[in-house]
PDB file of C-alpha atoms in Angstrom:
ATOM      1  CA  MET A   1      12.371  -8.732   0.848  1.00 58.00           C
ATOM      2  CA  SER A   2      11.799  -9.540   4.256  1.00 79.00           C
ATOM      3  CA  ALA A   3       8.553 -11.322   5.307  1.00 82.00           C
ATOM      4  CA  GLY A   4       7.805  -8.599   7.893  1.00 86.00           C
ATOM      5  CA  GLU A   5       8.192  -5.691   5.263  1.00 85.00           C
ATOM      6  CA  ARG A   6       6.345  -7.807   2.760  1.00 86.00           C
ATOM      7  CA  ALA A   7       3.436  -8.269   5.101  1.00 89.00           C
ATOM      8  CA  LYS A   8       3.646  -4.719   5.922  1.00 90.00           C
ATOM      9  CA  ALA A   9       3.496  -3.573   2.143  1.00 91.00           C
ATOM     10  CA  LYS A  10       0.321  -6.127   1.577  1.00 92.00           C
ATOM     11  CA  ALA A  11      -1.359  -4.826   4.626  1.00 93.00           C
ATOM     12  CA  GLU A  12      -1.187  -1.180   3.654  1.00 93.00           C
ATOM     13  CA  GLN A  13      -2.430  -2.116   0.018  1.00 93.00           C
ATOM     14  CA  ILE A  14      -5.476  -3.793   1.472  1.00 94.00           C
ATOM     15  CA  VAL A  15      -6.170  -1.197   4.203  1.00 94.00           C
ATOM     16  CA  GLY A  16      -5.928   1.714   1.656  1.00 94.00           C
ATOM     17  CA  LYS A  17      -8.176  -0.165  -0.989  1.00 94.00           C
ATOM     18  CA  THR A  18     -10.654  -0.651   1.512  1.00 95.00           C
ATOM     19  CA  VAL A  19     -10.750   2.787   2.998  1.00 95.00           C
ATOM     20  CA  ARG A  20     -10.982   4.074  -0.339  1.00 94.00           C
ATOM     21  CA  LYS A  21     -13.964   2.115  -1.619  1.00 94.00           C
ATOM     22  CA  ALA A  22     -16.021   3.009   1.715  1.00 95.00           C
ATOM     23  CA  ALA A  23     -15.234   6.455   1.507  1.00 95.00           C
ATOM     24  CA  HIS A  24     -16.181   6.453  -1.888  1.00 92.00           C
ATOM     25  CA  ALA A  25     -19.730   4.569  -1.114  1.00 93.00           C
ATOM     26  CA  VAL A  26     -20.548   7.298   1.680  1.00 94.00           C
ATOM     27  CA  HIS A  27     -19.168  10.511  -0.603  1.00 94.00           C
ATOM     28  CA  LYS A  28     -16.117  11.258   1.864  1.00 94.00           C
ATOM     29  CA  GLU A  29     -13.687  12.270  -0.885  1.00 94.00           C
ATOM     30  CA  THR A  30     -11.129  13.453   1.784  1.00 94.00           C
ATOM     31  CA  LEU A  31     -10.906  10.197   3.150  1.00 94.00           C
ATOM     32  CA  ALA A  32     -10.684   8.339  -0.182  1.00 94.00           C
ATOM     33  CA  ALA A  33      -7.659  10.463  -0.855  1.00 95.00           C
ATOM     34  CA  LYS A  34      -6.342   9.338   2.169  1.00 94.00           C
ATOM     35  CA  GLY A  35      -7.048   5.736   1.484  1.00 94.00           C
ATOM     36  CA  ALA A  36      -5.769   6.048  -1.880  1.00 94.00           C
ATOM     37  CA  ALA A  37      -2.320   7.546  -0.426  1.00 95.00           C
ATOM     38  CA  LEU A  38      -1.967   4.692   1.979  1.00 94.00           C
ATOM     39  CA  GLU A  39      -2.551   2.084  -0.979  1.00 94.00           C
ATOM     40  CA  ALA A  40      -0.011   3.826  -2.997  1.00 94.00           C
ATOM     41  CA  ARG A  41       2.702   3.801  -0.326  1.00 94.00           C
ATOM     42  CA  GLY A  42       1.998  -0.094   0.277  1.00 92.00           C
ATOM     43  CA  ARG A  43       2.617  -0.394  -3.330  1.00 93.00           C
ATOM     44  CA  MET A  44       5.702   1.576  -3.234  1.00 93.00           C
ATOM     45  CA  ARG A  45       7.051  -0.169  -0.040  1.00 90.00           C
ATOM     46  CA  GLY A  46       6.815  -3.443  -1.827  1.00 89.00           C
ATOM     47  CA  ALA A  47       8.373  -2.440  -4.954  1.00 90.00           C
ATOM     48  CA  LYS A  48      11.337  -0.752  -2.965  1.00 88.00           C
ATOM     49  CA  GLU A  49      11.543  -4.226  -1.071  1.00 83.00           C
ATOM     50  CA  ARG A  50      11.550  -6.079  -4.538  1.00 84.00           C
ATOM     51  CA  ALA A  51      14.442  -3.810  -5.933  1.00 86.00           C
ATOM     52  CA  ARG A  52      16.231  -4.117  -2.916  1.00 81.00           C
ATOM     53  CA  GLY A  53      16.160  -8.032  -2.662  1.00 71.00           C
ATOM     54  CA  SER A  54      17.324  -8.247  -6.507  1.00 70.00           C
ATOM     55  CA  PHE A  55      20.221  -6.158  -5.787  1.00 71.00           C
ATOM     56  CA  GLN A  56      21.363  -8.125  -2.697  1.00 66.00           C
ATOM     57  CA  ARG A  57      21.597 -11.318  -4.640  1.00 58.00           C
TER      58      ARG A  57
END
């Protein structure tokens, strides 16, 4: 897993989680859904890169 992709995946997870929690606090459910989607995309990017790394060895 490249360092750049790993950092991008972690950043998406953190930003998505922050957006989701902040949106819930102000009762903006649409924004909370977007934050959750961003967090999920970061998790999937990380999983994809981990899988790719294991196959390349």
